């Protein structure tokens, strides 16, 4: 269409009031079909043709397939991105730095406060230090740039997709209303690739009519994302290229790549993160060599030859020589001998001890080790407060499991063989039970179809008054009255998650009771001593020692009991691995953080840190932006030189301490306990339900059901406008037949059901939060994100 063909008196097709599309090109009808750009710009006014309206109504988009112009003066990598067919409409304004410290918080489908970007603004998200846009020559050959995010009720939101070596970024082409907050924003998905649990291709190209397919992403924090890609023909390889690049960067270990943490070189005001925990200083703080000489530092594991999952320095009874330790290690699983975790002193400097280890290797034949039995007897004798009591062995496992482990060479101590010892089984289930339980929680947290359904439109955000805001909130509340909500308590009970939380807390309380009330030494172990053992020792130490309830003390506790003693973060979280079916994945550390949150709910003033710190830690356990949680033990982190080549999470946290501090904190010297009755425990909804957002469905249309009707309306409106153009055939060019779309959706649902589960100041459920990764200004004062 030439400019002369456009008349000023041509009537405009009505548009939705909340859309103000900036149209960029005047093109003829044939070129419109080929490029699928459904917008026209006039010098005097903006005209939208009927075909554009039909596409908007069917797809929720204003510009399908258009690649935005990019401003590249900030980053040379953007030059390479010009040829990409996967582009982003994300605005850098999402991460404004108005003098406040940006906080790591989970990404949301609906973004927080954002102003509508100007025409001149580029749509590539600001990159953090070390982040690069994915670029490949294959992208220049792609013609399908249309990406549709599929909502739970099978309706689509069209937008642009951007992929970097750190994250997947999607932003819608239009504004949508957030009925929980009474605002309208772009729909933004900002997903660090470390959170990706599994990627699946959905749909196929079987004929000219069936040309709709997509990608399904299952995240480790329970989120499920579906992106639909329109294909022109069977030769269109758009999905394959997107899938391959996404798989490559989401699973670096499986593709012989380094974690993103090795590329992330940002400097923080506080660069002491890797020096937060000093083994000798921490044990001296609790009394080793400063209050008692009954315990000593041993360097028997300096080269990790004794136990490659233990730290270099161990604290053991002073009366036991290193050669004896080597013999004792032969009788303990993974050579994880009983070592000291914490000491309690009375006013006369007498003390009792908390120790940790793995299970003894008794086997079916009930083998014995005289060295191991004498070692525990010596530990018992070090109890200078209550020498008439016993050494209590807390076996975290159910007794049935402990007996069953005999068949694989493990087992438990026998009171007949271990003099002055008493064994207690704490009935905490294994990693497989916890993984399945968390999967059910995540299933509860996902929005149901009816949460996106409403016949009552939401008032535009720019006209909302206090009364209209209340009206929008009431509408949101009405939408949330779904069948899933009515069965919420039943589903929660069936998940058994709070029951497992209760078991862990009860176990820790039992350890506290024996140490604090009975003045008895306690040895804690499970099977290998790196999962349930770490949960119990950490929680009991938080309850008994006020230092671990401070911000720095909590960092030290995680470094000491979880990282140095070899909790297998790499395996439990599946860092960088595409083996989603690995049965060793489990949310053990998340469960510990949940237990800490339960303690904070019942004892809010005795913790120096707030809930934001917990969410920050959990998010970065997955994202691999920092080196803190990489790999499985100290041996592996030394092997890959993590301390020198990556940034510590604690450097970020300690640079902005005020953001993570509890304003009502009161230092308390006593023991902190909690009620474990089911009526007292709560579901941590601000974490598990962080994606339960609702958007106004007046902006959305059911894709398969509305295509034909939209096409008919487009045909009739084209005649009224006197446009001399042909209407694009949406059903054949974009998404195929309605029946095929329904089949594709059914396949999606079947695929979801067949998936293996993932690992799976106060924030309220439904509160919009920021991105999962950190953004900030560099120490030098310039913005490294540009």
XYZ file of C-alpha atoms in Angstrom:
786
model
C 0.000 0.000 0.000
C 1.401 3.411 -0.961
C 1.083 6.455 1.203
C -1.173 8.136 -1.370
C -3.659 5.327 -0.966
C -4.271 6.247 2.643
C -7.013 8.788 3.140
C -7.439 10.850 6.261
C -11.156 10.272 6.238
C -10.882 6.500 6.418
C -12.714 5.360 9.551
C -10.639 3.732 12.253
C -11.365 0.271 13.551
C -12.081 0.427 17.306
C -9.255 -0.784 19.512
C -9.053 -1.785 23.146
C -8.588 1.300 25.271
C -5.634 -0.024 27.213
C -3.593 -0.675 24.046
C -1.619 2.113 22.411
C 0.303 0.338 19.702
C 3.084 2.242 17.967
C 2.940 1.224 14.298
C 6.143 1.331 12.340
C 5.664 0.566 8.623
C 3.439 1.298 5.670
C 3.298 -1.866 3.646
C 1.079 -3.353 1.026
C -1.247 -6.290 1.582
C 0.977 -8.881 -0.005
C 3.973 -7.830 2.037
C 1.758 -7.807 5.126
C 0.958 -11.486 4.616
C 4.534 -12.473 4.036
C 6.028 -10.606 6.993
C 3.046 -11.009 9.305
C 3.411 -7.445 10.558
C -0.099 -6.305 11.265
C 0.547 -2.623 11.847
C 0.599 0.543 9.752
C 1.891 4.005 10.613
C 0.524 7.299 9.318
C 2.236 10.670 9.697
C -0.999 12.238 10.881
C -2.727 9.410 12.675
C -2.441 5.747 13.574
C -4.599 3.327 11.607
C -5.261 -0.267 12.573
C -6.778 -2.516 9.980
C -9.360 -5.166 10.682
C -6.945 -8.022 10.161
C -4.772 -6.535 12.883
C -7.755 -6.441 15.183
C -8.584 -10.045 14.441
C -5.042 -11.132 15.177
C -5.022 -9.150 18.421
C -8.250 -10.663 19.548
C -7.112 -14.162 18.720
C -3.547 -13.908 19.960
C -3.403 -10.999 22.382
C -0.687 -9.321 20.338
C -0.193 -6.177 18.337
C 2.898 -7.015 16.309
C 3.552 -10.585 15.306
C 7.024 -11.396 14.179
C 8.454 -7.907 14.203
C 12.007 -7.510 15.393
C 12.567 -4.263 17.303
C 15.366 -1.879 16.611
C 18.026 -2.083 19.280
C 20.160 0.540 20.904
C 23.643 -0.927 21.083
C 25.661 1.835 22.634
C 25.798 -0.004 25.968
C 26.841 -3.467 24.885
C 28.615 -4.652 21.774
C 26.898 -8.026 22.067
C 23.689 -6.343 20.984
C 25.159 -5.923 17.500
C 25.178 -9.677 17.146
C 21.633 -9.796 18.423
C 20.247 -7.777 15.513
C 19.954 -10.909 13.390
C 18.247 -12.981 16.031
C 14.764 -14.185 15.351
C 14.264 -14.696 19.084
C 13.959 -11.149 20.327
C 12.735 -9.552 23.498
C 10.317 -6.769 24.197
C 11.582 -6.520 27.762
C 12.178 -3.033 29.003
C 15.250 -2.090 30.918
C 13.021 0.152 33.023
C 11.860 -2.920 34.894
C 15.035 -2.701 36.938
C 15.196 0.932 37.904
C 17.873 1.852 40.391
C 16.376 4.840 42.134
C 18.795 4.834 45.007
C 17.451 1.585 46.428
C 19.276 -1.710 46.614
C 17.775 -4.313 44.284
C 16.960 -7.544 46.071
C 17.066 -11.091 44.795
C 13.498 -12.272 44.733
C 11.543 -14.743 42.632
C 10.549 -13.639 39.128
C 6.870 -13.157 38.462
C 4.645 -13.571 35.484
C 3.209 -10.134 36.248
C 5.941 -7.604 36.814
C 5.998 -5.019 39.534
C 5.694 -1.298 38.919
C 6.702 -0.396 35.376
C 6.068 2.617 33.210
C 5.208 2.218 29.570
C 8.444 2.469 27.573
C 9.095 5.195 25.080
C 9.379 4.448 21.388
C 13.127 4.966 21.420
C 13.823 2.521 24.207
C 15.319 -0.819 23.305
C 13.608 -3.950 24.462
C 16.588 -6.062 25.495
C 16.790 -6.584 29.261
C 19.744 -5.074 31.024
C 22.545 -7.586 31.242
C 24.402 -8.333 34.439
C 28.168 -8.690 34.589
C 29.289 -11.641 32.460
C 25.894 -12.137 30.835
C 25.901 -12.398 27.033
C 23.145 -12.647 24.470
C 23.055 -16.002 22.739
C 24.053 -15.535 19.115
C 24.315 -18.005 16.243
C 24.325 -17.726 12.459
C 21.371 -20.077 12.318
C 19.104 -17.379 13.692
C 19.513 -15.215 10.610
C 17.799 -17.913 8.546
C 14.730 -18.082 10.762
C 11.542 -16.358 9.744
C 9.229 -17.354 12.562
C 9.661 -14.899 15.402
C 6.206 -15.323 16.939
C 6.344 -16.629 20.483
C 3.173 -17.202 22.472
C 3.207 -17.849 26.199
C 0.413 -20.319 26.926
C -1.566 -19.659 30.100
C -2.964 -22.487 32.239
C -6.375 -22.100 30.609
C -4.832 -22.579 27.134
C -5.058 -18.941 26.101
C -2.019 -17.274 24.641
C -0.049 -14.107 25.300
C 2.110 -13.134 22.358
C 5.458 -11.485 22.824
C 9.177 -11.799 22.187
C 11.710 -14.167 23.665
C 15.326 -13.415 24.521
C 17.930 -15.976 25.563
C 21.263 -15.282 27.240
C 23.877 -17.502 28.815
C 22.150 -16.866 32.152
C 18.404 -16.544 31.612
C 15.335 -16.761 29.457
C 13.466 -13.474 29.116
C 9.967 -13.037 27.674
C 7.853 -9.903 27.495
C 4.387 -9.553 26.097
C 3.534 -7.173 23.284
C 0.678 -5.647 25.277
C -0.293 -4.521 28.739
C -2.310 -6.840 30.974
C -4.146 -6.158 34.202
C -3.063 -7.627 37.492
C -6.340 -7.969 39.357
C -4.611 -8.587 42.676
C -2.922 -5.205 42.568
C -5.266 -3.257 40.315
C -2.497 -2.329 37.863
C -1.671 -2.953 34.214
C 1.801 -3.989 33.123
C 3.624 -6.013 30.565
C 3.638 -9.705 31.252
C 7.299 -10.504 31.923
C 8.985 -13.834 32.545
C 12.588 -13.491 33.711
C 13.853 -17.009 34.354
C 17.457 -17.815 35.344
C 18.402 -20.944 33.421
C 19.700 -22.630 36.568
C 16.061 -23.052 37.587
C 15.255 -25.195 34.550
C 14.536 -28.785 35.514
C 13.385 -30.230 32.213
C 12.718 -29.080 28.648
C 10.337 -30.900 26.322
C 9.204 -30.388 22.753
C 5.436 -30.437 22.366
C 3.458 -30.802 19.145
C 4.701 -31.714 15.693
C 4.408 -30.771 12.033
C 2.306 -33.473 10.420
C 0.542 -31.544 7.666
C -0.148 -28.092 6.316
C -2.995 -27.730 8.767
C -1.031 -28.905 11.803
C 1.731 -26.353 12.089
C 1.540 -25.372 15.750
C 4.151 -26.585 18.177
C 6.010 -25.442 21.224
C 8.370 -25.962 24.159
C 7.496 -26.974 27.698
C 9.777 -25.893 30.566
C 9.474 -27.428 34.029
C 11.339 -25.455 36.698
C 12.950 -26.657 39.898
C 10.832 -24.277 41.942
C 7.641 -25.837 40.596
C 6.886 -23.395 37.839
C 5.641 -24.722 34.494
C 6.086 -22.605 31.364
C 4.769 -23.363 27.882
C 5.823 -21.370 24.832
C 4.104 -21.897 21.488
C 5.978 -21.229 18.263
C 4.308 -20.708 14.908
C 5.938 -22.436 11.952
C 5.498 -21.670 8.270
C 6.194 -25.187 7.045
C 8.008 -28.413 7.817
C 11.312 -26.822 6.896
C 10.941 -24.235 9.643
C 13.496 -25.155 12.323
C 12.634 -22.395 14.773
C 11.749 -24.671 17.638
C 14.800 -26.866 17.166
C 17.157 -23.915 17.317
C 15.425 -22.495 20.385
C 15.350 -25.891 22.083
C 19.004 -26.650 21.354
C 20.252 -23.289 22.619
C 18.050 -23.422 25.675
C 19.219 -26.968 26.460
C 22.843 -25.987 25.934
C 22.846 -23.085 28.379
C 20.361 -24.451 30.920
C 22.434 -27.625 31.384
C 26.075 -26.533 31.083
C 27.588 -29.633 32.688
C 25.766 -31.902 30.247
C 27.133 -29.782 27.390
C 30.726 -29.434 28.620
C 30.282 -25.802 29.606
C 31.092 -23.906 32.791
C 28.497 -22.607 35.211
C 27.504 -18.984 34.712
C 29.075 -18.219 38.107
C 32.513 -18.504 36.469
C 31.580 -15.667 34.092
C 29.967 -13.476 36.726
C 32.679 -11.096 37.980
C 30.732 -8.310 39.623
C 32.415 -6.565 42.535
C 30.475 -5.634 45.636
C 31.196 -3.084 48.352
C 31.838 -6.005 50.707
C 34.143 -8.563 49.123
C 34.666 -10.734 52.194
C 32.044 -13.337 51.276
C 34.516 -16.177 50.931
C 36.019 -15.328 54.335
C 32.775 -15.341 56.321
C 33.582 -18.780 57.711
C 36.943 -19.582 59.252
C 36.942 -23.082 60.693
C 39.407 -22.516 63.523
C 37.935 -19.168 64.548
C 34.435 -20.585 64.692
C 35.422 -23.604 66.810
C 37.485 -21.354 69.056
C 34.386 -19.184 69.466
C 32.415 -22.155 70.790
C 35.255 -23.091 73.182
C 37.657 -25.480 71.452
C 41.163 -24.719 72.834
C 39.839 -21.512 74.434
C 37.603 -22.989 77.132
C 38.648 -26.633 77.047
C 41.578 -28.728 75.865
C 39.543 -31.930 75.664
C 39.133 -31.385 71.913
C 41.747 -30.704 69.252
C 42.061 -29.690 65.625
C 43.128 -32.536 63.375
C 44.627 -32.130 59.910
C 44.335 -35.831 59.098
C 42.019 -34.887 56.212
C 44.153 -32.040 54.915
C 44.480 -33.689 51.494
C 40.985 -35.259 51.624
C 42.464 -38.747 51.736
C 40.597 -39.729 54.877
C 37.194 -38.540 53.601
C 36.671 -36.558 50.410
C 33.282 -35.237 51.587
C 34.533 -33.819 54.902
C 36.398 -30.509 55.401
C 40.166 -30.328 55.691
C 40.122 -29.543 59.414
C 38.225 -31.785 61.844
C 37.643 -31.386 65.574
C 38.027 -34.649 67.489
C 38.753 -35.772 71.084
C 42.284 -34.793 72.081
C 42.940 -38.311 73.354
C 42.424 -39.881 69.907
C 45.369 -39.955 67.506
C 45.125 -39.526 63.743
C 46.058 -43.155 63.095
C 43.095 -44.273 65.150
C 40.848 -41.966 63.141
C 41.885 -43.710 59.947
C 40.901 -47.082 61.392
C 37.597 -45.741 62.680
C 36.808 -44.289 59.237
C 36.816 -47.794 57.749
C 33.710 -48.650 59.792
C 31.687 -45.562 58.884
C 29.812 -45.004 55.621
C 31.816 -42.808 53.203
C 34.489 -42.650 55.954
C 32.468 -39.953 57.725
C 33.630 -40.454 61.307
C 31.945 -38.815 64.339
C 33.296 -35.250 64.646
C 32.370 -32.222 66.729
C 29.768 -29.683 65.592
C 29.054 -27.653 68.733
C 29.786 -27.406 72.469
C 27.628 -26.244 75.362
C 29.303 -24.921 78.494
C 27.905 -24.289 81.929
C 29.069 -21.602 84.342
C 31.960 -23.765 85.528
C 33.215 -24.382 81.994
C 32.057 -27.958 82.007
C 30.639 -28.972 78.630
C 28.581 -31.401 76.583
C 28.980 -31.973 72.861
C 26.924 -32.213 69.681
C 28.536 -34.476 67.089
C 27.707 -35.755 63.612
C 28.681 -38.762 61.500
C 27.336 -41.345 59.065
C 25.921 -44.802 59.814
C 28.158 -47.672 60.942
C 28.848 -50.441 58.403
C 27.375 -53.324 60.378
C 25.742 -55.198 57.509
C 23.513 -58.230 57.759
C 26.117 -60.090 59.828
C 26.172 -57.281 62.416
C 29.880 -56.660 62.211
C 31.585 -54.786 65.031
C 34.472 -52.360 65.297
C 36.239 -52.145 68.617
C 37.935 -48.917 67.532
C 34.593 -47.287 66.757
C 33.029 -48.477 70.027
C 35.959 -47.167 72.083
C 35.880 -43.889 70.183
C 32.251 -43.230 71.157
C 32.998 -44.259 74.739
C 35.771 -41.643 74.903
C 33.366 -39.035 73.595
C 30.887 -40.008 76.296
C 33.550 -39.592 78.970
C 34.200 -36.016 77.824
C 30.831 -35.030 79.270
C 32.037 -33.168 82.343
C 28.585 -31.936 83.383
C 26.635 -35.152 83.735
C 29.107 -38.041 83.791
C 26.456 -40.477 85.036
C 24.284 -40.106 81.960
C 24.657 -41.684 78.503
C 25.747 -40.698 75.024
C 22.551 -40.405 73.017
C 22.691 -41.466 69.382
C 19.979 -39.818 67.309
C 19.404 -41.865 64.170
C 17.311 -39.647 61.894
C 15.842 -42.571 59.943
C 12.705 -44.597 60.593
C 13.716 -47.797 62.362
C 12.504 -49.890 59.423
C 14.813 -48.023 57.059
C 17.748 -48.412 59.420
C 17.216 -52.163 59.529
C 16.775 -52.302 55.761
C 20.129 -50.592 55.247
C 21.809 -53.663 56.631
C 21.192 -55.373 53.289
C 23.423 -52.804 51.582
C 26.160 -53.000 54.218
C 24.901 -50.240 56.497
C 22.873 -50.407 59.678
C 22.895 -48.818 63.123
C 24.680 -49.065 66.448
C 23.649 -51.736 68.921
C 23.209 -50.792 72.570
C 24.660 -54.181 73.478
C 27.947 -53.312 71.791
C 28.192 -49.592 72.421
C 28.648 -49.123 76.152
C 26.796 -46.217 77.781
C 24.976 -45.341 74.553
C 21.245 -45.078 73.903
C 19.800 -45.075 70.373
C 16.746 -43.055 69.329
C 15.129 -43.271 65.880
C 13.582 -39.967 64.786
C 11.416 -41.303 61.944
C 12.398 -38.723 59.306
C 11.794 -40.107 55.833
C 14.336 -40.280 53.022
C 15.039 -38.005 50.069
C 12.610 -39.773 47.743
C 9.643 -39.240 50.044
C 10.535 -35.566 50.459
C 10.862 -35.064 46.702
C 7.397 -36.495 46.045
C 5.897 -34.459 48.868
C 7.273 -31.212 47.480
C 5.956 -32.074 44.022
C 2.438 -32.170 45.467
C 2.962 -28.787 47.099
C 4.053 -27.295 43.785
C 1.018 -28.813 42.094
C -1.145 -27.011 44.641
C 0.628 -23.723 44.044
C 0.016 -23.579 40.306
C -2.941 -21.470 39.173
C -5.997 -23.329 37.967
C -7.954 -22.517 34.834
C -10.813 -20.868 36.699
C -8.400 -18.403 38.262
C -7.970 -16.867 34.836
C -11.691 -16.779 34.061
C -14.025 -13.888 34.678
C -16.809 -12.255 32.679
C -16.450 -8.992 34.578
C -13.864 -6.636 33.096
C -11.367 -4.902 35.320
C -11.282 -1.127 35.291
C -8.151 0.241 33.576
C -5.359 0.943 36.027
C -4.964 4.588 35.056
C -8.535 5.311 36.208
C -8.526 3.305 39.395
C -9.628 5.150 42.504
C -9.586 3.813 46.021
C -13.068 2.416 45.493
C -12.170 0.854 42.158
C -9.060 -0.691 43.678
C -11.237 -2.309 46.282
C -13.575 -3.460 43.523
C -10.661 -5.041 41.635
C -9.464 -6.761 44.793
C -12.929 -8.170 45.409
C -13.016 -9.499 41.870
C -9.627 -11.122 42.411
C -10.825 -12.734 45.621
C -13.928 -14.044 43.882
C -11.797 -15.600 41.185
C -9.744 -17.414 43.748
C -12.784 -19.276 45.068
C -12.050 -22.335 42.963
C -12.405 -26.050 43.489
C -8.684 -26.211 44.254
C -9.156 -23.670 47.040
C -12.097 -25.575 48.469
C -9.903 -28.677 48.633
C -6.837 -26.791 49.765
C -6.594 -28.325 53.226
C -7.250 -31.794 51.851
C -4.540 -31.393 49.216
C -2.161 -30.010 51.811
C -2.787 -32.993 54.056
C -2.266 -35.409 51.171
C 1.089 -33.835 50.379
C 2.373 -34.623 53.911
C 4.787 -31.699 53.575
C 3.935 -30.130 56.924
C 4.073 -33.566 58.525
C 7.638 -33.924 57.290
C 8.477 -30.424 58.523
C 7.044 -31.440 61.870
C 9.219 -34.586 61.978
C 12.388 -32.610 61.325
C 11.531 -29.987 63.938
C 10.617 -32.660 66.491
C 13.951 -34.332 65.883
C 15.822 -31.076 66.446
C 13.812 -30.354 69.588
C 14.736 -33.774 70.914
C 18.417 -33.062 70.364
C 17.998 -29.732 72.190
C 16.218 -31.431 75.070
C 19.001 -33.940 75.689
C 21.784 -31.357 75.418
C 20.157 -28.411 77.152
C 17.864 -30.089 79.698
C 19.618 -33.395 80.384
C 23.187 -32.111 79.847
C 23.971 -35.116 77.694
C 26.192 -35.362 74.631
C 24.428 -36.272 71.393
C 25.632 -37.906 68.172
C 23.432 -37.359 65.118
C 23.536 -39.389 61.928
C 21.317 -40.734 59.149
C 22.638 -42.930 56.348
C 25.530 -40.964 54.890
C 25.341 -37.986 57.220
C 24.936 -35.183 54.698
C 21.136 -34.696 54.475
C 18.956 -35.248 57.545
C 22.004 -35.011 59.760
C 22.726 -31.479 58.562
C 19.087 -30.518 59.098
C 19.102 -31.701 62.709
C 22.462 -30.296 63.768
C 21.789 -26.920 62.131
C 18.312 -26.470 63.602
C 19.377 -27.517 67.081
C 22.322 -25.113 66.958
C 20.020 -22.269 65.894
C 17.749 -23.050 68.829
C 20.553 -23.174 71.394
C 23.089 -20.590 70.182
C 21.997 -16.974 69.690
C 24.968 -16.363 67.373
C 23.431 -18.520 64.650
C 20.297 -16.382 64.813
C 22.260 -13.340 63.648
C 22.840 -12.526 59.992
C 26.521 -13.401 60.013
C 25.990 -16.393 62.275
C 23.431 -17.869 59.896
C 25.898 -17.513 57.021
C 28.540 -19.258 59.134
C 26.108 -22.038 60.019
C 25.331 -22.769 56.365
C 29.006 -22.682 55.423
C 29.932 -24.973 58.314
C 27.161 -27.561 58.630
C 26.064 -27.723 54.997
C 28.887 -26.683 52.696
C 32.027 -27.779 54.510
C 30.488 -31.034 55.743
C 29.480 -32.007 52.242
C 25.779 -31.625 51.606
C 25.575 -32.546 47.928
C 24.108 -29.342 46.527
C 25.178 -30.153 42.983
C 23.403 -33.504 42.954
C 20.421 -32.607 45.148
C 19.684 -29.490 43.055
C 20.689 -30.982 39.707
C 23.014 -28.090 38.922
C 23.789 -27.964 35.211
C 22.569 -31.497 34.529
C 19.901 -32.531 32.032
C 19.318 -35.813 33.878
C 15.949 -34.750 35.268
C 15.104 -38.333 36.278
C 18.047 -38.564 38.676
C 16.602 -40.043 41.858
C 19.236 -38.327 43.985
C 17.584 -34.949 43.549
C 15.731 -33.810 46.637
C 14.754 -30.559 48.430
C 16.635 -31.250 51.674
C 18.147 -27.788 52.048
C 14.859 -26.123 51.086
C 13.186 -28.149 53.817
C 15.743 -26.871 56.323
C 15.079 -23.261 55.268
C 11.349 -23.936 55.627
C 11.972 -25.149 59.186
C 13.912 -21.960 59.944
C 10.973 -19.987 58.581
C 8.637 -21.902 60.943
C 10.877 -20.934 63.865
C 10.816 -17.316 62.737
C 7.029 -17.278 62.542
C 6.748 -18.318 66.189
C 9.776 -16.360 67.449
C 9.877 -13.370 65.162
C 11.941 -11.016 67.343
C 14.881 -13.290 68.184
C 16.177 -13.530 64.586
C 18.328 -10.705 63.273
C 17.558 -11.603 59.641
C 14.215 -11.553 57.854
C 12.295 -13.704 55.393
C 13.857 -11.916 52.456
C 17.209 -13.469 53.307
C 15.680 -16.961 53.261
C 14.113 -16.427 49.836
C 17.354 -14.939 48.531
C 19.315 -17.982 49.692
C 16.840 -20.479 48.243
C 16.687 -18.727 44.876
C 20.460 -18.591 44.542
C 20.760 -22.203 45.545
C 19.291 -22.879 42.085
C 20.427 -20.055 39.819
C 24.210 -20.721 39.849
C 24.903 -16.989 39.667
C 27.233 -17.276 42.661
C 29.748 -19.954 43.493
C 28.530 -20.514 47.050
C 26.313 -23.538 46.371
C 28.191 -25.047 43.440
C 29.351 -28.668 43.535
C 28.944 -31.207 46.314
C 31.708 -30.694 48.842
C 34.813 -28.770 49.748
C 37.042 -31.134 47.775
C 35.223 -30.405 44.509
C 35.085 -26.662 45.139
C 38.848 -26.644 45.706
C 39.350 -28.697 42.553
C 37.533 -26.126 40.413
C 38.985 -23.157 42.350
C 35.549 -21.779 43.134
C 36.760 -19.340 45.778
C 39.049 -17.523 43.340
C 36.985 -17.781 40.171
C 33.472 -16.973 41.398
C 31.675 -14.484 43.640
C 30.229 -15.490 47.000
C 26.552 -14.893 47.718
C 27.539 -13.541 51.114
C 29.408 -10.668 49.431
C 26.110 -9.479 48.042
C 24.180 -10.057 51.270
C 26.764 -8.334 53.440
C 26.952 -5.384 51.053
C 23.278 -4.628 51.675
C 22.741 -5.934 55.187
C 19.909 -3.581 56.030
C 17.746 -5.151 53.367
C 17.975 -8.507 55.136
C 17.718 -7.402 58.761
C 14.743 -7.733 61.059
C 13.874 -4.265 62.341
C 12.291 -5.704 65.512
C 15.247 -7.915 66.442
C 15.992 -8.358 70.142
C 19.055 -10.290 71.275
C 17.991 -13.288 73.344
C 20.406 -15.591 75.185
C 17.971 -18.400 75.933
C 16.914 -21.472 73.987
C 14.387 -20.874 71.211
C 11.818 -23.586 70.692
C 8.591 -23.871 68.747
C 5.279 -25.691 68.804
C 5.072 -28.524 66.295
C 1.352 -29.100 66.504
C -0.249 -29.059 63.073
C -2.318 -26.055 64.074
C 0.882 -24.101 64.742
C 2.747 -24.958 61.548
C 2.095 -22.954 58.390
C 2.641 -23.437 54.700
C 5.284 -21.020 53.423
C 3.001 -19.541 50.782
C 5.160 -16.509 49.992
C 7.682 -18.962 48.538
C 5.679 -21.947 47.293
C 2.815 -19.809 45.946
C 4.932 -17.019 44.519
C 3.558 -17.532 40.989
C -0.124 -17.546 41.885
C -0.814 -14.375 39.917
C -4.080 -13.508 38.189
C -4.364 -11.275 35.133
C -7.432 -9.677 33.627
C -8.880 -12.044 31.051
C -10.527 -9.195 29.133
C -7.191 -8.887 27.316
C -7.114 -12.588 26.444
C -9.049 -14.775 24.074
C -9.262 -18.541 23.922
C -7.013 -19.316 20.966
C -8.687 -22.330 19.350
C -12.276 -21.237 19.907
C -11.936 -17.638 18.768
C -9.847 -17.914 15.613
C -12.698 -18.581 13.193
C -14.977 -15.942 14.703
C -12.181 -13.390 14.638
C -11.542 -14.199 10.994
C -15.208 -13.578 10.121
C -15.242 -10.267 11.931
C -12.055 -9.257 10.184
C -13.533 -9.955 6.766
C -16.607 -7.838 7.464
C -14.640 -4.951 8.924
C -12.200 -4.893 6.029
C -15.054 -4.054 3.656
C -16.127 -1.161 5.874
C -12.692 0.443 5.925
C -12.284 0.413 2.134
C -8.785 -0.961 2.554
C -7.640 -2.483 -0.711
C -5.918 -5.472 0.844
C -6.309 -9.180 1.379
C -6.894 -10.482 4.901
C -4.190 -12.872 6.183
C -5.332 -16.445 6.721
C -4.642 -16.781 10.442
C -5.665 -20.396 10.896
C -3.293 -21.768 8.286
C -0.440 -19.334 8.727
C -0.176 -19.224 12.483
C -1.726 -21.981 14.522
C -3.394 -24.564 12.300
C -6.847 -26.002 12.890
C -8.713 -25.680 16.168
C -8.882 -29.441 16.533
C -5.110 -29.693 16.232
C -4.646 -27.023 18.890
C -6.900 -28.957 21.254
C -4.872 -32.091 20.548
C -1.667 -30.206 21.258
C -3.062 -28.905 24.561
C -4.120 -32.414 25.540
C -0.616 -33.615 24.774
C 0.801 -30.852 26.941
C -1.343 -31.895 29.875
C -0.459 -35.552 29.427
C 3.220 -34.643 29.299
C 2.936 -32.595 32.485
C 1.328 -35.488 34.332
C 4.104 -37.840 33.251
C 6.932 -35.623 34.474
C 9.159 -36.641 37.296
C 9.036 -34.154 40.124
C 11.750 -31.506 40.527
C 13.734 -30.784 43.649
C 11.899 -28.961 44.553
C 10.160 -7.692 55.570
C 7.543 -10.505 55.300
C 6.150 -11.202 51.870
C 2.490 -11.981 51.411
C 0.985 -14.576 49.044
C 0.348 -13.089 45.642
C 2.694 -10.154 46.192
C 4.519 -9.244 43.021
C 8.229 -9.714 43.480
C 11.325 -8.793 41.492
C 13.604 -10.927 39.408
C 15.354 -14.018 40.804
C 18.791 -12.621 40.049
C 20.649 -9.617 41.397
C 20.883 -6.195 39.805
C 22.844 -3.310 41.259
C 25.282 -0.532 40.510
C 28.950 -1.380 40.438
C 31.315 -0.154 43.090
C 32.972 2.206 40.644
C 29.681 4.020 40.174
C 28.911 3.111 36.558
C 25.998 0.874 35.694
C 27.343 -2.445 34.516
C 23.891 -3.610 33.510
C 23.750 -1.372 30.467
